[in-house]
Short mmCIF file of C-alpha atoms in Angstrom, two decimals:
data_model
loop_
_atom_site.label_atom_id
_atom_site.label_comp_id
_atom_site.label_asym_id
_atom_site.label_seq_id
_atom_site.Cartn_x
_atom_site.Cartn_y
_atom_site.Cartn_z
CA MET A 228 20.10 -12.50 -7.53
CA SER A 229 20.04 -14.04 -10.96
CA LYS A 230 18.53 -11.88 -13.77
CA ASN A 231 15.96 -14.64 -14.63
CA THR A 232 14.64 -14.62 -10.96
CA ILE A 233 14.35 -10.83 -11.07
CA MET A 234 12.51 -10.84 -14.41
CA ALA A 235 10.18 -13.61 -13.24
CA GLY A 236 9.37 -11.55 -10.02
CA LEU A 237 8.88 -8.40 -12.18
CA ALA A 238 6.45 -10.37 -14.47
CA VAL A 239 4.50 -11.66 -11.47
CA PHE A 240 4.30 -8.00 -10.07
CA VAL A 241 3.09 -6.49 -13.32
CA LEU A 242 0.33 -9.14 -13.61
CA ALA A 243 -0.67 -8.41 -10.01
CA VAL A 244 -0.84 -4.63 -10.75
CA LEU A 245 -2.90 -5.30 -13.87
CA SER A 246 -5.21 -7.84 -12.04
CA PRO A 247 -8.28 -5.53 -12.06
CA PHE A 248 -8.04 -5.45 -15.89
CA TRP A 249 -7.64 -9.12 -16.55
CA PHE A 250 -9.78 -10.25 -13.75
CA ASN A 251 -12.77 -8.53 -15.38
CA LEU A 252 -11.74 -10.02 -18.81
CA ILE A 253 -11.85 -13.55 -17.61
CA THR A 254 -14.79 -13.39 -15.33
CA THR A 255 -18.35 -12.13 -16.21
CA THR A 256 -18.83 -8.70 -14.72
CA GLN A 257 -22.00 -7.87 -12.91
CA ALA A 258 -23.57 -4.64 -14.15
CA ALA A 259 -24.33 -1.78 -11.73
CA PRO A 260 -27.95 -2.08 -10.38
CA LYS A 261 -30.48 0.34 -11.58
CA PRO A 262 -32.48 1.65 -8.65
CA GLU A 263 -36.29 1.34 -9.22
CA LEU A 264 -39.20 2.29 -7.14
CA LEU A 265 -41.66 -0.61 -6.71
CA GLY A 266 -45.00 -1.04 -4.96
CA LYS A 267 -46.13 1.73 -2.61
CA ALA A 268 -42.80 3.62 -2.99
CA ALA A 269 -43.53 4.13 -6.67
CA THR A 270 -46.76 6.08 -5.93
CA ALA A 271 -45.86 7.63 -2.60
CA LYS A 272 -43.26 10.05 -4.01
CA LYS A 273 -42.04 11.13 -0.54
CA CYS A 274 -39.09 9.94 1.26
CA VAL A 275 -37.12 11.07 4.29
CA LEU A 276 -34.32 12.69 2.23
CA ASP A 277 -33.97 13.44 -1.45
CA LYS A 278 -32.55 10.94 -3.94
CA TYR A 279 -28.78 11.69 -3.71
CA ASN A 280 -28.72 12.44 0.03
CA MET A 281 -30.57 9.19 0.54
CA ARG A 282 -27.95 7.31 -1.47
CA ALA A 283 -25.04 8.77 0.34
CA GLU A 284 -26.47 9.29 3.91
CA HIS A 285 -28.96 6.56 4.62
CA MET A 286 -26.60 4.55 6.69
CA TYR A 287 -25.77 7.49 8.86
CA LEU A 288 -29.48 8.24 9.18
CA LEU A 289 -30.22 4.71 10.20
CA ASP A 290 -27.67 4.92 12.85
CA VAL A 291 -28.96 8.21 14.22
CA TRP A 292 -32.45 6.70 14.22
CA ARG A 293 -31.24 3.66 16.09
CA ASN A 294 -29.73 5.86 18.88
CA SER A 295 -32.79 8.05 18.97
CA VAL A 296 -35.31 5.13 19.28
CA VAL A 297 -33.11 2.98 21.60
CA ARG A 298 -31.64 5.60 23.76
CA LEU A 299 -34.06 8.44 23.81
CA GLY A 300 -37.43 6.73 22.90
CA ASP A 301 -38.07 9.27 20.21
CA ARG A 302 -39.70 7.64 17.17
CA LYS A 303 -40.73 10.53 15.04
CA TYR A 304 -38.59 11.92 12.19
CA THR A 305 -39.54 14.94 10.09
CA GLY A 306 -38.15 14.58 6.55
CA THR A 307 -36.78 17.34 4.42
CA ASN A 308 -40.11 17.64 2.69
CA GLY A 309 -41.92 18.32 5.89
CA GLN A 310 -43.52 14.88 6.30
CA THR A 311 -43.29 12.97 9.50
CA PHE A 312 -42.14 9.39 9.42
CA ASN A 313 -41.95 6.57 11.96
CA MET A 314 -38.31 5.78 12.73
CA SER A 315 -38.25 2.19 11.91
CA LEU A 316 -36.54 -0.11 9.48
CA SER A 317 -38.97 -2.89 9.15
CA THR A 318 -42.00 -2.46 11.48
CA GLY A 319 -45.30 -1.02 10.23
CA GLU A 320 -46.71 0.64 7.09
CA ASN A 321 -44.63 3.83 7.74
CA SER A 322 -41.27 2.20 8.00
CA CYS A 323 -38.47 1.86 5.40
CA LEU A 324 -39.51 -1.68 4.25
CA GLY A 325 -43.13 -0.80 4.87
CA CYS A 326 -43.00 1.36 1.75
CA HIS A 327 -40.13 -0.12 -0.12
CA GLU A 328 -41.43 -3.66 -0.07
CA ASP A 329 -38.85 -5.62 -1.84
CA LYS A 330 -35.80 -5.89 0.35
CA ALA A 331 -33.82 -7.74 -2.38
CA LYS A 332 -34.25 -4.84 -4.85
CA PHE A 333 -34.34 -2.00 -2.26
CA CYS A 334 -31.38 -3.02 -0.02
CA ASP A 335 -29.38 -6.07 -1.31
CA SER A 336 -28.85 -5.22 -5.00
CA CYS A 337 -26.62 -2.11 -4.24
CA HIS A 338 -25.10 -3.64 -1.05
CA ASN A 339 -24.12 -6.73 -2.96
CA TYR A 340 -22.70 -4.73 -5.84
CA ALA A 341 -20.61 -2.41 -3.54
CA SER A 342 -19.75 -5.45 -1.32
CA VAL A 343 -21.36 -4.05 1.75
CA SER A 344 -22.78 -6.34 4.33
CA PRO A 345 -24.58 -4.27 6.96
CA TYR A 346 -25.49 -6.02 10.22
CA CYS A 347 -29.09 -4.66 10.16
CA TRP A 348 -30.37 -8.17 9.55
CA ASP A 349 -28.53 -9.69 12.44
CA CYS A 350 -31.52 -8.30 14.60
CA HIS A 351 -34.09 -7.07 12.03
CA THR A 352 -36.17 -9.35 9.79
CA ASN A 353 -37.63 -8.70 6.51
CA PRO A 354 -41.44 -8.26 7.14
CA LYS A 355 -42.08 -10.42 3.99
CA GLU A 356 -40.19 -13.37 5.54
CA ILE A 357 -42.36 -13.56 8.77
CA LYS A 358 -45.39 -14.94 7.20
CA MET B 218 9.26 26.62 9.56
CA ASN B 219 11.23 24.74 7.18
CA GLN B 220 10.92 25.07 3.37
CA ARG B 221 11.75 21.52 2.89
CA TYR B 222 8.38 20.48 4.14
CA LEU B 223 6.42 23.68 3.38
CA ILE B 224 6.94 23.10 -0.46
CA PRO B 225 5.69 19.54 -0.52
CA LEU B 226 2.80 20.52 1.75
CA THR B 227 1.76 23.22 -0.59
CA ALA B 228 2.24 21.10 -3.49
CA VAL B 229 -0.07 18.52 -2.23
CA PHE B 230 -2.75 21.16 -1.32
CA LEU B 231 -2.37 22.62 -4.79
CA LEU B 232 -2.70 19.19 -6.54
CA PHE B 233 -5.91 18.50 -4.52
CA LEU B 234 -7.29 21.93 -5.36
CA LEU B 235 -6.37 21.53 -9.06
CA ALA B 236 -8.51 18.32 -9.24
CA TYR B 237 -11.33 19.85 -6.97
CA THR B 238 -11.60 22.98 -9.00
CA GLY B 239 -11.07 21.31 -12.31
CA VAL B 240 -14.07 19.11 -11.70
CA GLU B 241 -16.35 21.50 -9.72
CA GLY B 242 -15.61 24.54 -11.75
CA LEU B 243 -14.59 23.48 -15.20
CA GLY B 244 -16.39 20.09 -15.45
CA LEU B 245 -13.15 18.13 -16.22
CA GLN B 246 -14.51 14.86 -14.98
CA VAL B 247 -13.17 12.97 -18.07
CA VAL B 248 -9.57 14.33 -17.46
CA PHE B 249 -9.43 13.67 -13.77
CA GLY B 250 -11.60 10.60 -13.69
CA VAL B 251 -10.42 8.72 -16.77
CA LEU B 252 -7.35 10.18 -18.58
CA ILE B 253 -5.14 10.87 -15.74
CA PRO B 254 -5.68 7.51 -13.84
CA TYR B 255 -4.88 5.59 -17.05
CA LEU B 256 -1.73 7.69 -17.70
CA ALA B 257 -0.83 7.24 -14.02
CA VAL B 258 -1.13 3.42 -14.11
CA ALA B 259 0.90 3.38 -17.36
CA ALA B 260 3.61 5.70 -15.96
CA PHE B 261 3.77 3.48 -12.73
CA LEU B 262 4.21 0.19 -14.59
CA ILE B 263 6.58 1.49 -17.29
CA GLY B 264 8.71 3.35 -14.77
CA PHE B 265 8.74 0.41 -12.37
CA VAL B 266 9.90 -2.00 -15.06
CA ILE B 267 12.48 0.37 -16.34
CA LYS B 268 13.82 0.92 -12.78
CA VAL B 269 14.09 -2.78 -11.98
CA LYS B 270 15.52 -3.73 -15.25
CA GLY B 271 18.22 -1.10 -14.77
CA TRP B 272 19.02 -2.63 -11.29
CA ALA B 273 18.90 -6.14 -12.75
CA ALA B 274 21.64 -5.03 -15.42
CA SER B 275 23.97 -3.54 -12.97
CA ALA B 276 26.83 -5.86 -11.83
CA VAL B 277 26.98 -7.12 -8.27
CA PRO B 278 30.66 -8.26 -8.33
CA PHE B 279 31.20 -8.79 -4.61
CA ARG B 280 29.49 -10.82 -1.92
CA ILE B 281 28.58 -8.11 0.49
CA PRO B 282 25.84 -9.51 2.85
CA THR B 283 25.56 -7.69 6.10
CA THR B 284 26.55 -10.08 8.82
CA CYS B 285 24.53 -9.72 11.86
CA GLY B 286 25.43 -12.99 13.71
CA GLN B 287 28.05 -15.79 13.96
CA GLN B 288 29.00 -16.88 10.42
CA LYS B 289 29.43 -20.68 9.55
CA SER B 290 32.63 -21.80 11.18
CA LEU B 291 33.88 -24.72 13.05
CA PRO B 292 31.35 -27.41 13.75
CA TRP B 293 31.28 -26.69 17.60
CA ILE B 294 30.62 -22.99 17.07
CA LYS B 295 26.90 -22.30 16.71
CA GLN B 296 26.13 -20.43 13.49
CA ASN B 297 23.27 -17.85 13.32
CA THR B 298 21.64 -19.24 10.08
CA ILE B 299 19.23 -16.42 9.62
CA ASP B 300 21.33 -13.35 10.29
CA ASN B 301 24.38 -14.75 8.65
CA PRO B 302 23.15 -17.31 6.31
CA ASN B 303 25.52 -19.52 4.10
CA THR B 304 22.71 -21.34 2.16
CA SER B 305 19.90 -20.01 -0.06
CA ALA B 306 17.36 -21.32 2.37
CA GLY B 307 18.83 -19.19 5.14
CA VAL B 308 18.77 -16.24 2.66
CA PHE B 309 15.22 -17.02 1.84
CA VAL B 310 14.19 -16.96 5.51
CA ARG B 311 16.23 -13.76 6.09
CA MET B 312 14.54 -12.03 3.01
CA LEU B 313 10.99 -13.18 4.37
CA LEU B 314 11.68 -11.74 7.76
CA GLU B 315 13.07 -8.56 6.25
CA ILE B 316 10.19 -8.04 3.80
CA PHE B 317 7.28 -9.07 6.14
CA ALA B 318 8.71 -8.03 9.50
CA PHE B 319 11.23 -5.19 8.73
CA ARG B 320 13.94 -7.16 10.80
CA SER B 321 16.69 -4.73 10.07
CA LEU B 322 14.56 -1.83 11.15
CA PHE B 323 13.87 -3.70 14.41
CA ARG B 324 17.49 -3.17 15.35
CA ASN B 325 17.22 0.55 14.95
CA THR B 326 19.21 2.47 17.55
CA LYS B 327 19.36 6.09 18.57
CA ALA B 328 22.43 8.11 19.62
CA ALA B 329 21.88 10.58 22.38
CA PHE B 330 23.81 12.24 25.25
CA ASN B 331 22.70 10.60 28.42
CA ARG B 332 21.35 12.66 31.22
CA HIS B 333 23.84 11.85 33.86
CA ALA B 334 26.61 14.21 34.94
CA SER B 335 28.95 12.19 32.60
CA ASN B 336 26.87 13.41 29.61
CA ARG B 337 28.43 10.61 27.51
CA LEU B 338 27.10 9.71 23.99
CA SER B 339 25.19 6.45 24.34
CA TYR B 340 23.28 4.34 21.82
CA SER B 341 19.95 2.80 22.90
CA TRP B 342 17.41 0.62 21.15
CA GLU B 343 14.52 2.65 19.44
CA ILE B 344 11.72 0.47 18.56
CA PHE B 345 9.10 3.16 17.66
CA LEU B 346 10.17 3.64 14.08
CA TRP B 347 9.71 -0.10 13.49
CA VAL B 348 6.33 0.03 15.19
CA GLY B 349 5.13 3.03 13.16
CA ALA B 350 6.64 1.46 9.96
CA LEU B 351 4.85 -1.82 10.46
CA ALA B 352 1.55 -0.14 11.25
CA PHE B 353 1.87 2.20 8.29
CA HIS B 354 2.87 -0.57 5.69
CA TYR B 355 0.30 -3.12 6.76
CA ALA B 356 -2.49 -0.57 7.09
CA PHE B 357 -1.69 0.61 3.58
CA LEU B 358 -1.56 -2.87 2.22
CA VAL B 359 -5.12 -3.53 3.76
CA VAL B 360 -6.45 -0.38 2.38
CA LEU B 361 -5.13 -1.06 -1.01
CA LEU B 362 -6.64 -4.62 -1.00
CA ARG B 363 -9.95 -3.29 0.32
CA HIS B 364 -10.04 -0.88 -2.63
CA LEU B 365 -10.23 -3.91 -5.01
CA ARG B 366 -13.92 -4.07 -4.23
CA PHE B 367 -14.32 -1.10 -6.65
CA PHE B 368 -12.65 -2.96 -9.42
CA THR B 369 -14.38 -6.31 -9.24
CA ALA B 370 -18.04 -7.28 -9.57
CA PRO B 371 -19.05 -9.52 -7.96
CA VAL B 372 -16.42 -8.91 -5.31
CA PRO B 373 -14.27 -12.24 -4.55
CA GLY B 374 -14.62 -13.87 -1.23
CA CYS B 375 -11.05 -13.11 -0.16
CA ILE B 376 -11.63 -9.35 -0.44
CA GLN B 377 -14.84 -9.60 1.44
CA LEU B 378 -13.06 -11.53 4.18
CA ILE B 379 -10.47 -8.63 4.47
CA GLU B 380 -13.32 -6.12 4.70
CA TYR B 381 -15.05 -8.24 7.37
CA LEU B 382 -11.78 -8.52 9.44
CA ASP B 383 -11.03 -4.88 9.01
CA GLY B 384 -14.46 -3.78 10.16
CA ILE B 385 -14.78 -6.28 12.91
CA VAL B 386 -15.17 -3.58 15.60
CA GLN B 387 -18.63 -2.68 14.17
CA VAL B 388 -18.33 0.99 15.12
CA GLY B 389 -20.77 3.47 13.57
CA LEU B 390 -22.35 3.33 10.24
CA PRO B 391 -20.78 3.17 7.75
CA GLY B 392 -18.70 0.67 9.84
CA LEU B 393 -15.24 1.81 10.83
CA PHE B 394 -12.48 0.11 8.97
CA ILE B 395 -9.53 -0.01 11.49
CA SER B 396 -6.94 0.21 8.66
CA GLY B 397 -8.07 3.77 7.77
CA PRO B 398 -7.26 5.60 10.96
CA VAL B 399 -4.22 3.35 11.65
CA LEU B 400 -2.82 4.50 8.15
CA LEU B 401 -3.46 8.09 8.89
CA LEU B 402 -2.13 8.00 12.49
CA ALA B 403 1.04 5.97 11.50
CA ALA B 404 1.76 8.40 8.59
CA LEU B 405 1.34 11.35 10.92
CA PHE B 406 3.72 9.61 13.42
CA LEU B 407 6.30 9.26 10.68
CA LEU B 408 5.77 12.79 9.65
CA SER B 409 6.16 14.02 13.25
CA ARG B 410 9.46 12.23 13.59
CA ARG B 411 10.81 14.04 10.51
CA VAL B 412 9.59 17.37 11.77
CA LEU B 413 10.13 17.25 15.44
CA ASP B 414 13.32 15.16 15.81
CA ALA B 415 16.23 17.40 15.12
CA LYS B 416 18.50 14.59 13.90
CA VAL B 417 15.84 13.16 11.45
CA SER B 418 14.74 16.69 10.42
CA TYR B 419 18.40 17.55 9.44
CA ILE B 420 18.59 14.64 6.94
CA SER B 421 15.02 15.06 5.60
CA GLN B 422 14.55 16.47 2.08
CA ALA B 423 11.44 17.53 0.12
CA ALA B 424 11.48 14.08 -1.51
CA ASP B 425 10.95 12.63 2.06
CA TYR B 426 8.14 14.88 2.90
CA PHE B 427 6.21 14.82 -0.40
CA PRO B 428 5.24 11.06 -0.34
CA LEU B 429 4.23 11.46 3.32
CA PHE B 430 2.01 14.46 2.67
CA LEU B 431 0.59 12.75 -0.47
CA ILE B 432 -0.45 9.60 1.48
CA ILE B 433 -1.68 11.77 4.43
CA GLY B 434 -3.78 13.67 1.85
CA ILE B 435 -5.13 10.46 0.30
CA ALA B 436 -6.00 9.05 3.72
CA ILE B 437 -7.83 12.30 4.85
CA THR B 438 -9.89 12.65 1.62
CA GLY B 439 -10.66 8.80 1.80
CA ILE B 440 -11.75 8.98 5.34
CA ALA B 441 -13.75 12.21 4.74
CA MET B 442 -15.64 10.50 1.95
CA ARG B 443 -16.39 7.39 3.90
CA TYR B 444 -17.25 8.74 7.42
CA PHE B 445 -17.98 12.48 6.99
CA THR B 446 -19.25 13.97 3.77
CA LYS B 447 -20.46 10.71 2.25
CA VAL B 448 -20.61 10.02 -1.50
CA ASP B 449 -22.73 7.95 -3.89
CA ILE B 450 -20.81 4.78 -3.75
CA ILE B 451 -22.60 2.98 -6.47
CA GLY B 452 -21.86 6.05 -8.83
CA ILE B 453 -18.20 5.71 -7.90
CA LYS B 454 -18.05 1.99 -8.51
CA GLU B 455 -19.64 2.56 -11.83
CA LEU B 456 -16.73 4.83 -12.66
CA THR B 457 -13.97 2.58 -11.36
CA MET B 458 -15.53 -0.53 -13.01
CA GLY B 459 -15.66 1.53 -16.24
CA LEU B 460 -11.82 2.13 -15.94
CA ALA B 461 -11.18 -1.63 -15.22
CA THR B 462 -13.39 -2.83 -18.07
CA PHE B 463 -12.27 -0.06 -20.58
CA HIS B 464 -15.66 1.33 -20.84
CA PRO B 465 -15.19 4.72 -19.15
CA HIS B 466 -18.34 6.06 -17.41
CA ILE B 467 -18.68 9.34 -15.55
CA PRO B 468 -21.39 9.17 -12.89
CA GLU B 469 -23.43 12.27 -12.13
CA GLU B 470 -23.53 13.74 -8.53
CA VAL B 471 -20.04 12.52 -7.67
CA GLY B 472 -18.28 15.62 -6.28
CA GLY B 473 -14.84 17.15 -6.39
CA LEU B 474 -13.64 15.41 -3.28
CA PHE B 475 -13.70 12.11 -4.89
CA TYR B 476 -11.81 13.41 -7.90
CA GLY B 477 -9.26 15.09 -5.56
CA HIS B 478 -8.75 11.73 -3.92
CA LEU B 479 -8.37 9.87 -7.26
CA PHE B 480 -6.02 12.61 -8.49
CA LEU B 481 -3.74 12.31 -5.45
CA VAL B 482 -3.68 8.52 -5.88
CA SER B 483 -2.81 8.98 -9.52
CA ILE B 484 -0.01 11.29 -8.63
CA LEU B 485 1.24 8.83 -6.04
CA PHE B 486 1.23 6.05 -8.81
CA ALA B 487 3.01 8.18 -11.40
CA TYR B 488 5.54 9.57 -8.80
CA PHE B 489 6.33 6.12 -7.46
CA PRO B 490 8.92 4.79 -9.85
CA MET B 491 11.05 7.94 -9.54
CA SER B 492 10.94 8.19 -5.86
CA LYS B 493 12.32 6.71 -2.68
CA LEU B 494 9.00 4.58 -2.72
CA MET B 495 10.76 2.18 -5.21
CA HIS B 496 12.15 0.55 -2.07
CA MET B 497 9.19 -1.72 -2.63
CA GLY B 498 11.07 -3.30 -5.56
CA GLY B 499 14.44 -2.52 -4.19
CA ILE B 500 14.10 -4.41 -1.02
CA PHE B 501 14.13 -7.68 -3.04
CA LEU B 502 17.34 -6.69 -4.80
CA SER B 503 19.39 -5.36 -1.80
CA PRO B 504 22.70 -7.24 -1.98
CA THR B 505 23.45 -6.81 1.64
CA ARG B 506 20.43 -9.06 2.36
CA ASN B 507 19.81 -11.30 -0.52
CA MET B 508 23.32 -12.99 -0.72
CA ALA B 509 24.62 -16.00 1.14
CA ASN B 510 27.76 -15.38 3.22
CA ASN B 511 29.77 -18.28 1.65
CA THR B 512 32.90 -16.45 0.43
CA ARG B 513 35.14 -18.92 2.43
CA ALA B 514 33.43 -22.02 1.11
CA LYS B 515 33.03 -21.03 -2.48
CA ARG B 516 35.25 -19.04 -4.94
CA HIS B 517 33.35 -16.21 -6.54
CA VAL B 518 34.98 -14.83 -9.69
CA ASN B 519 34.43 -11.35 -10.64
CA PRO B 520 31.99 -11.67 -13.67
CA TRP B 521 33.62 -8.92 -15.70
CA ASN B 522 37.19 -10.15 -15.26
CA TYR B 523 38.67 -10.21 -18.80
CA ASP B 524 41.54 -12.17 -20.23
CA VAL B 525 44.81 -10.46 -19.21
CA PRO B 526 47.93 -11.90 -20.85
CA ILE B 527 49.77 -13.53 -17.91
CA HIS B 528 53.38 -14.60 -17.56
CA THR B 529 53.62 -17.74 -15.42
CA TYR B 530 56.60 -18.81 -13.46
CA GLU B 531 57.26 -21.52 -15.94
CA GLN B 532 57.50 -19.09 -18.67
CA TYR B 533 59.71 -16.79 -16.62
CA GLU B 534 61.97 -19.54 -15.88
CA ASP B 535 62.22 -20.72 -19.52
CA HIS B 536 63.05 -17.21 -20.23
CA PHE B 537 65.84 -16.57 -17.81
CA ARG B 538 67.10 -20.19 -17.07
CA ASP B 539 70.52 -19.74 -18.24
CA LYS B 540 71.00 -16.58 -16.40
CA MET B 541 69.55 -18.00 -13.27
CA ILE B 542 71.83 -21.01 -13.36
CA GLU B 543 74.72 -18.75 -14.03
CA ALA B 544 73.83 -16.75 -10.98
CA GLY B 545 73.42 -19.80 -8.86
CA LEU B 546 69.63 -19.36 -8.29
CA PRO B 547 67.56 -22.53 -7.77
CA VAL B 548 65.53 -23.52 -10.85
CA ASP B 549 62.72 -26.12 -11.14
CA LYS B 550 63.96 -27.69 -14.38
CA LYS B 551 67.67 -27.96 -14.95
CA GLU B 552 67.57 -28.21 -18.69
#
């Protein structure tokens, strides 16, 4: 192969490897979302898990809840702080979205940032949208 | 037990522990999360460029394509234009198939004594290395591209599409990405070949085992973080975005497992240019594949032929004409 072809290929490769750097230079970079507690959640001060466990484990917990509710009919969950919760994502006052009222802030901001598209909302609806 | 794989295995363990204890015990997040990744990328790029430039500078004086089919011949003999190409178009298709489908590995054979009474050495087609290599390379590519979600915000649609297709089975939460287990299983298969097959084990060195253990370690730590121990993904993305935008940021509550993973990846990057892994660049430059077999149609002159003082027949005859005529030898010019 001719030297020019090799150098051209090498240049393309180097650009590809450096793409995370120059891509963020030429596009506007979205800042990391700052989690904030709104509405009822701000005053309740009680959640099923503590803050960092919640961030890391919530999807696993929801999966366990789904199996528990759908397969076993067990709808009660006792959190680490001793409080009992209704195992539900979106139904009733005592559910996830019953307390964290703003889905866009509570769910979507981080999911969008991390490019996660969970299929929760294929079946569930945001209670705010029903009215 | 064989020290050719025990030493690399121990090395990978120790490297992981180094990062894990460095972060958990000594609080060296800045070293393992910022400094070493930057150094590793620099080492990777500089090493890669030096290596390829070295290869580009070396002479390829001969046309040495491996011919795997009928070469161009008389018009009524059918040529195999891909396996024995005589045009650049044929070479292009050949290289495309080599790079994307590992065509030469597909022809892999194994030698073994057959089990009949004759006990003769026989060669048979062995496809599993090709299958394992294909699974391994494509899974690794998908894993690598998927990780670009940590270096872009908002994440481009093409990367989201890859994630969607990779997670299409929708098993568990967080959803299973097929490429993860495929990468781990394929790497374990390639490792088991080297350990269990006596003929492959015999020619395997530490430099063959080390990248395998390293990649297995990376896959295990990655899978552990996603499916088992779980990590604060937003915190990790803040770190990686900090690296990509040159505003380093160390998140709280991101544990040693992540730094162990990142350190093993950094080691892989830094080690890449000085290892067998350079076949990534080398495959494009293999002269047995990227040359057209046209030695009969075209004259290829050795590029480093220098001017040799030559003595042509005319000069010879001028020199000895009288003596040749005297001896009765035939000459071109009588006078």
